[in-house]
mmCIF file of C-alpha atoms in Angstrom:
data_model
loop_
_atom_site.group_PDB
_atom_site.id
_atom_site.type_symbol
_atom_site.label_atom_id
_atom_site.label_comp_id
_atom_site.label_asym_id
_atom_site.label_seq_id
_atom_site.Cartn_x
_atom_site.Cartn_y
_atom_site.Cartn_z
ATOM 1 C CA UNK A 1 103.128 112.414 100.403
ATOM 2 C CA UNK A 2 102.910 110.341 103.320
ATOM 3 C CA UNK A 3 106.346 108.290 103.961
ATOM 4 C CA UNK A 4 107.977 105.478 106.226
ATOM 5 C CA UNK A 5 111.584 105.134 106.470
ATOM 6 C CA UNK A 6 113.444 101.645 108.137
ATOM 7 C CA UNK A 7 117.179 102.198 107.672
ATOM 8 C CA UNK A 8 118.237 98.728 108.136
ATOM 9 C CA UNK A 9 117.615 96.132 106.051
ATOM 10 C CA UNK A 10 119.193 92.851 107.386
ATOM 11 C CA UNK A 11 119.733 92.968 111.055
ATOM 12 C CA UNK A 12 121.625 89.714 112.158
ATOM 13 C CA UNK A 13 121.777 89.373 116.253
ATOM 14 C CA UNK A 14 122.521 86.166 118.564
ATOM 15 C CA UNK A 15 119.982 84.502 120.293
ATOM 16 C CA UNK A 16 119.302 86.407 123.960
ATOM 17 C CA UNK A 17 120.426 89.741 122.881
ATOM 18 C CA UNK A 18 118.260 92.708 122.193
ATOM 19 C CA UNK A 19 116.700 93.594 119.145
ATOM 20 C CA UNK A 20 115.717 97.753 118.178
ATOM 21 C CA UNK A 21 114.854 98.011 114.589
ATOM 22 C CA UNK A 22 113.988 102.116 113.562
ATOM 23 C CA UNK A 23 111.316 103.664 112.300
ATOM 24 C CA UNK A 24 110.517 107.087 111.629
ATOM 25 C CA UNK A 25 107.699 108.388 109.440
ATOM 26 C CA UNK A 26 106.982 111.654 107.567
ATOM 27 C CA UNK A 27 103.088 113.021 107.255
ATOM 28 C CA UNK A 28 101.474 116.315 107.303
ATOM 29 C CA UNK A 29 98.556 114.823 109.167
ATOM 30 C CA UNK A 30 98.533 115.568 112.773
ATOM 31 C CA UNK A 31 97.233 112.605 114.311
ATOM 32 C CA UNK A 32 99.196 109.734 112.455
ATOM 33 C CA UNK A 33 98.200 105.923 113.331
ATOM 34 C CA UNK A 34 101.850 103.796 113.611
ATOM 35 C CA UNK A 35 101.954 99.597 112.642
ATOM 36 C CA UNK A 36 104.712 97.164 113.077
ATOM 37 C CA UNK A 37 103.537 94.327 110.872
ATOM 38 C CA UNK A 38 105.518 90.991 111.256
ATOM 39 C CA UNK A 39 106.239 88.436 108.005
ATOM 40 C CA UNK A 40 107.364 84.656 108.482
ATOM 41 C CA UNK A 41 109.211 83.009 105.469
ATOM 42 C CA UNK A 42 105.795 82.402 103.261
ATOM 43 C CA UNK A 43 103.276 83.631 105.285
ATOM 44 C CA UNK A 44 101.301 87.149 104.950
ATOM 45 C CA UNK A 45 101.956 90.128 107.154
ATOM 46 C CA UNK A 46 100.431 89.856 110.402
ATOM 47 C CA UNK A 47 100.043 93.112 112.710
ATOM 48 C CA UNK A 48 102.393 92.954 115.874
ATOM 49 C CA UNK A 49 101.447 96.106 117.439
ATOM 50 C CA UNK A 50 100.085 99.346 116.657
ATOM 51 C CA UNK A 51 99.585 103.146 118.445
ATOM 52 C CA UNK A 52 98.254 106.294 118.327
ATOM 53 C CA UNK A 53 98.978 107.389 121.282
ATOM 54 C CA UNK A 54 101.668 110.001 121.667
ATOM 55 C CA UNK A 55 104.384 108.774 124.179
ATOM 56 C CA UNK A 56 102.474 105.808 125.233
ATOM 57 C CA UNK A 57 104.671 102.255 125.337
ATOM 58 C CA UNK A 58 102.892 99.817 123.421
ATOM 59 C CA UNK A 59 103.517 95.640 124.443
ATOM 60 C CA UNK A 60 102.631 92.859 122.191
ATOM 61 C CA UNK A 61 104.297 89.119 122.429
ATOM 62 C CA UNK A 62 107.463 90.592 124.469
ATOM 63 C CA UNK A 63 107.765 93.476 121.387
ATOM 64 C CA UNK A 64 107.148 97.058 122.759
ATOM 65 C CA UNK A 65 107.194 100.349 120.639
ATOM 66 C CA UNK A 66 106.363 103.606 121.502
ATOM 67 C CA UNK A 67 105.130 106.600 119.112
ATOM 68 C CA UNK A 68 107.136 109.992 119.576
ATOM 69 C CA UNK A 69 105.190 112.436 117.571
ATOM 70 C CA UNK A 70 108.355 115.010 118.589
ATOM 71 C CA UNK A 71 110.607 112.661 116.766
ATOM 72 C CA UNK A 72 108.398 111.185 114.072
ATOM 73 C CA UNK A 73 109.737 107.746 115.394
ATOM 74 C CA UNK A 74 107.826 104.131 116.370
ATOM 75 C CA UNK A 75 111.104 101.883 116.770
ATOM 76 C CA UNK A 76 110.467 98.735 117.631
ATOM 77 C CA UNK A 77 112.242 96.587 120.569
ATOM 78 C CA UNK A 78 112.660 93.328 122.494
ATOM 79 C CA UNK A 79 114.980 92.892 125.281
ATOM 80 C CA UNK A 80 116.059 89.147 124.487
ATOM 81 C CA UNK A 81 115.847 88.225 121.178
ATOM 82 C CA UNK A 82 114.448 84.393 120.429
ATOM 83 C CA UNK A 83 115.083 82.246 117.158
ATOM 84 C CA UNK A 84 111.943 82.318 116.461
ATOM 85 C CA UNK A 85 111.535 85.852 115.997
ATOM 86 C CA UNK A 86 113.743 85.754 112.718
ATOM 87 C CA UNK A 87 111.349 87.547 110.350
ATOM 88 C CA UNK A 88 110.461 90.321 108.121
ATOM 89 C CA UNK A 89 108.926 93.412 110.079
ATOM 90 C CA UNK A 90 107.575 96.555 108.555
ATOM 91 C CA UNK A 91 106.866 99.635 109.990
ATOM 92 C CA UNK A 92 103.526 100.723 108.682
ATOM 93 C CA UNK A 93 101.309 104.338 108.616
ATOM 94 C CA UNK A 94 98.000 105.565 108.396
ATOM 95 C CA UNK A 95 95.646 108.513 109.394
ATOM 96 C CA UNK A 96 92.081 108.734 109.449
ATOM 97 C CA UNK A 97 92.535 112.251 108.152
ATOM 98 C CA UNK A 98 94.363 110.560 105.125
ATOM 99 C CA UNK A 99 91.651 108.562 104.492
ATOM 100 C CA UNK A 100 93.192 105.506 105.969
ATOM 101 C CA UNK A 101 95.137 105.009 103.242
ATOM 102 C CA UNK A 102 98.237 102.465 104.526
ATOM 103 C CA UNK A 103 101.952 103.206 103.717
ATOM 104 C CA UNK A 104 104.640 100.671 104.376
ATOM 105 C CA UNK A 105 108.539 100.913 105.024
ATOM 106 C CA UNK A 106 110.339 98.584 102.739
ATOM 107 C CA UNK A 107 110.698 96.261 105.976
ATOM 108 C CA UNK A 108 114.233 94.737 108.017
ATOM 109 C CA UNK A 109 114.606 91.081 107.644
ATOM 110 C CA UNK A 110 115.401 90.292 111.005
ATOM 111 C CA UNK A 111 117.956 87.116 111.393
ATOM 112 C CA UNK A 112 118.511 85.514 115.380
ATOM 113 C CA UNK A 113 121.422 83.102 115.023
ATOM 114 C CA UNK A 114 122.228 80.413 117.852
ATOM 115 C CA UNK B 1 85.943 83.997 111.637
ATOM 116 C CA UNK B 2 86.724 83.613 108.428
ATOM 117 C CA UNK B 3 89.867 85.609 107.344
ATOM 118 C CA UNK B 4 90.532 86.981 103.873
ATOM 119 C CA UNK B 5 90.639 84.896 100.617
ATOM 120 C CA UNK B 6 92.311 85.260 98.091
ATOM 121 C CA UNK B 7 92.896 83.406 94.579
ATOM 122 C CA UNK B 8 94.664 81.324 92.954
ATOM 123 C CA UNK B 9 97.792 81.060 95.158
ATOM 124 C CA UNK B 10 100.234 81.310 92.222
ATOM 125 C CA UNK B 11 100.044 82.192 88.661
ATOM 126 C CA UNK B 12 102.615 81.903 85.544
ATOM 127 C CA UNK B 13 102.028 83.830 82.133
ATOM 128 C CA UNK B 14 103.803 84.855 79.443
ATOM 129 C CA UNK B 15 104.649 88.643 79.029
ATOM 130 C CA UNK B 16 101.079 89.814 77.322
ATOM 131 C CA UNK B 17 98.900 87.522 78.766
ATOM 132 C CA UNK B 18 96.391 88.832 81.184
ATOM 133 C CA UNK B 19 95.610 87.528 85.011
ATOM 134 C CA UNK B 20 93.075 88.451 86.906
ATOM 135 C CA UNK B 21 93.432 87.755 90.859
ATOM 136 C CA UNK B 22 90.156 87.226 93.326
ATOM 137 C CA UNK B 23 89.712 88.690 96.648
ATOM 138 C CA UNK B 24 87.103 88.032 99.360
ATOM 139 C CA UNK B 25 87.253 90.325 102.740
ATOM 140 C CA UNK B 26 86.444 89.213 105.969
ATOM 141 C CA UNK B 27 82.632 89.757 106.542
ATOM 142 C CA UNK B 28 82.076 93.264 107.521
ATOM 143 C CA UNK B 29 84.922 94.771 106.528
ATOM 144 C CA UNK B 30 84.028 97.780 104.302
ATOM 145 C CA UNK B 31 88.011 98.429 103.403
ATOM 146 C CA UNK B 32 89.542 96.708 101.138
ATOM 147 C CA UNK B 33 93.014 97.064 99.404
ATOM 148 C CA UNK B 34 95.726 95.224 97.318
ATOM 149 C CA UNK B 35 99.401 96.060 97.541
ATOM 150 C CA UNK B 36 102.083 94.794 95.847
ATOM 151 C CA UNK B 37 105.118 92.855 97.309
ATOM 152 C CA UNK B 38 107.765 92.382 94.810
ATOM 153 C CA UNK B 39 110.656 89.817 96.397
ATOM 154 C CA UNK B 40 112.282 91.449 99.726
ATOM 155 C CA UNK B 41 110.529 94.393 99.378
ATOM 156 C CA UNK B 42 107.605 95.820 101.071
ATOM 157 C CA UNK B 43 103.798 95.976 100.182
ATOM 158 C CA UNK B 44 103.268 98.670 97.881
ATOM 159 C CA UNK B 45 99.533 100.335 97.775
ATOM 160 C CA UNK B 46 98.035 99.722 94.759
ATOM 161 C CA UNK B 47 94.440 100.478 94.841
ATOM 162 C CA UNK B 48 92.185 100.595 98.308
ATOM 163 C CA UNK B 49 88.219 100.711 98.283
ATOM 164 C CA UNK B 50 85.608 101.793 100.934
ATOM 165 C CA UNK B 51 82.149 99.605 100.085
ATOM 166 C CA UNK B 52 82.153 99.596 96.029
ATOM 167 C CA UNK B 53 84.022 103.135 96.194
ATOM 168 C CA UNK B 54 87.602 103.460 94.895
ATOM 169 C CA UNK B 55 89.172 106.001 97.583
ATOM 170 C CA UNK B 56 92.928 105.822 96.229
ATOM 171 C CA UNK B 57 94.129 104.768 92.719
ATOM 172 C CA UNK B 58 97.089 106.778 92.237
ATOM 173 C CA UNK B 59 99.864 103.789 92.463
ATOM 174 C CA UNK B 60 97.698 101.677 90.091
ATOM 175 C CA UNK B 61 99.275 101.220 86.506
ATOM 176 C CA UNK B 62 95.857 102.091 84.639
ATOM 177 C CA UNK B 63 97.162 101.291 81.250
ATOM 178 C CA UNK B 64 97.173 97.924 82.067
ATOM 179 C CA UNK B 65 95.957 97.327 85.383
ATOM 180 C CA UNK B 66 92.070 97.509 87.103
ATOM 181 C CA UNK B 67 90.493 97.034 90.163
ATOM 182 C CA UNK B 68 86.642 96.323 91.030
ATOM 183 C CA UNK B 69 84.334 96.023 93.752
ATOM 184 C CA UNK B 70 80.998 96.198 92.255
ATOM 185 C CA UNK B 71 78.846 95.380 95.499
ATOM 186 C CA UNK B 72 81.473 96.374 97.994
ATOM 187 C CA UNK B 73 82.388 92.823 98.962
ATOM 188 C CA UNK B 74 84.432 90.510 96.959
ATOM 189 C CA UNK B 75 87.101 92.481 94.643
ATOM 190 C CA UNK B 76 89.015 91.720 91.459
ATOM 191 C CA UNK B 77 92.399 92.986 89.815
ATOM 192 C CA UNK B 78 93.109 92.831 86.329
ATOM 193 C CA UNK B 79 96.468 92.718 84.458
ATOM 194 C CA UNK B 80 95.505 93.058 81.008
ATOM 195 C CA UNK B 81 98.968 92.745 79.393
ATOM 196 C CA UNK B 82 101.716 91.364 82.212
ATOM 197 C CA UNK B 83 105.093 92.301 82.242
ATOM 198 C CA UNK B 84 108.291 90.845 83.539
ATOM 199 C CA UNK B 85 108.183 93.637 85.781
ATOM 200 C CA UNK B 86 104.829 92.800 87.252
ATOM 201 C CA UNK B 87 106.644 89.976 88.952
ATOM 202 C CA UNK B 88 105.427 90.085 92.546
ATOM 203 C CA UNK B 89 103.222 88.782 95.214
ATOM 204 C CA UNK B 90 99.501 90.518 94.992
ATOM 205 C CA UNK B 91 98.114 91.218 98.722
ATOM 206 C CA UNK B 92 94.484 91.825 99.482
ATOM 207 C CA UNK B 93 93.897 93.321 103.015
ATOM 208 C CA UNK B 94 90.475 94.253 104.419
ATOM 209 C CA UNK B 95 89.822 96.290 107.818
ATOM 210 C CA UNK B 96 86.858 98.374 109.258
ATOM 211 C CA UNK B 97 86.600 101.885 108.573
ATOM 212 C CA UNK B 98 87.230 103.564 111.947
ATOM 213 C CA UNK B 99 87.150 107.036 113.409
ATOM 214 C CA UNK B 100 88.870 106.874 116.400
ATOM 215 C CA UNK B 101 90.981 103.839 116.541
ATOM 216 C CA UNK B 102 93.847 102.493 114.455
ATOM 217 C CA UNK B 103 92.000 99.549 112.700
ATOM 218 C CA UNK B 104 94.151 96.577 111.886
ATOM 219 C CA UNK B 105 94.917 95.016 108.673
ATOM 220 C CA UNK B 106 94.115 91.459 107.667
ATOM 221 C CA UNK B 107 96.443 90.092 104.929
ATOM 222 C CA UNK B 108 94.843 86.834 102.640
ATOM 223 C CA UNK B 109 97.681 84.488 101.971
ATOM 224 C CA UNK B 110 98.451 86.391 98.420
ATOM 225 C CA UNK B 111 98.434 85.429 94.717
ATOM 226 C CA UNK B 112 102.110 84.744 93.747
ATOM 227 C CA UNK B 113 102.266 85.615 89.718
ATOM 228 C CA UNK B 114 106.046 85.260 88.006
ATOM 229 C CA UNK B 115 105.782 86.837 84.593
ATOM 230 C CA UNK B 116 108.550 85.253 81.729
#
């Protein structure tokens, strides 16, 4: 089935530096719909960005992502990290040809320090 | 616009006991699922609906768990007999059925249930 891989699971950075957290995705579904969800301590996931797009850079709130279908990777980045963005963010995938069903990466806590 | 409700916010049983956990989509949203979040992990699909239609039930427990959505608006999950393992936070999400555009989930606030 349908699968979403985030290899870190605690990245800690300093405030100002730049953040890439992975994602790559296995499907057999051609046209595969790509999520970065964002969690704050005790809230519910909100969506950051998404893309279908093939090679298209996505931007959302100084976050950018784009889909390689080649690579089967939606990595997420920010070129100056801010305390603020200390959260947990999960890669997510879907496919109208899968029915829309949603599958979600087991997420990075993300952790800006001073 | 209202966004998704969910209830109650937290629950604590006994292992046996049973729970049931209320969801109500945002208006017009004919997708509904639950997922769940044990601690530091991420949501897990448990059930997902399309009007009163169950499209994907595979991850759900069905000895002991359920899912409704009689009139394809406001849902329900059951645990009839909770385990310690059922220890988690319970998501209900709701989006619009698209074609040709990645639709967005909505996340409630979640039903946090601890099982002793």
């Amino acid at each position: 089935g349908d699968s979403v891989t985030q290899t870190e699971g605690l990245v800690t950075l300093t405030e100002g530096l730049p953040v890439m957290l992975n994602c790559t995705y296995q499907t057999i579904y051609s046209n595969p719909f790509l999520f970065w969800y964002v969690q704050h301590l005790n809230e519910s996931p909100r969506l950051l960005l998404k893309s279908f797009t093939d090679n298209k850079r996505t931007e959302h709130q100084g976050f950018h992502a784009t889909l390689h279908k080649s690579s089967s990777s939606f990595h997420l980045q920010k070129s100056s990290a801010q305390l603020s963005d200390s959260a947990l963010y999960y890669c997510a995938l879907t496919s109208h040809t899968n029915a829309y069903k949603v599958i979600f990466g087991k997420g990075t806590h993300l952790h800006v320090l001073p | 616009e209202a966004g998704v409700t969910q209830s109650p916010r937290y629950a604590v049983l006994q292992e046996g006991q049973a729970v049931s956990f209320w969801c109500d989509p945002i208006s017009g949203h004919d997708t509904l699922y639950w997922y769940q979040q044990p601690r530091d992990q991420g949501p897990q699909l448990l059930v997902y609906f399309r009007d009163e239609a169950v499209i994907d039930n595979s991850q759900l427990p069905s000895d002991r768990f359920s899912a409704v959505r009689p009139k394809g608006t406001n849902s329900t999950l059951k645990i009839q007999s909770a385990k310690q393992g059922d220890t988690a936070t319970y998501l209900c999400a709701s989006s619009r059925w698209g074609a040709r555009s990645a639709e967005t989930l909505y996340f409630g606030s979640g039903t946090r249930l601890t099982v002793l």
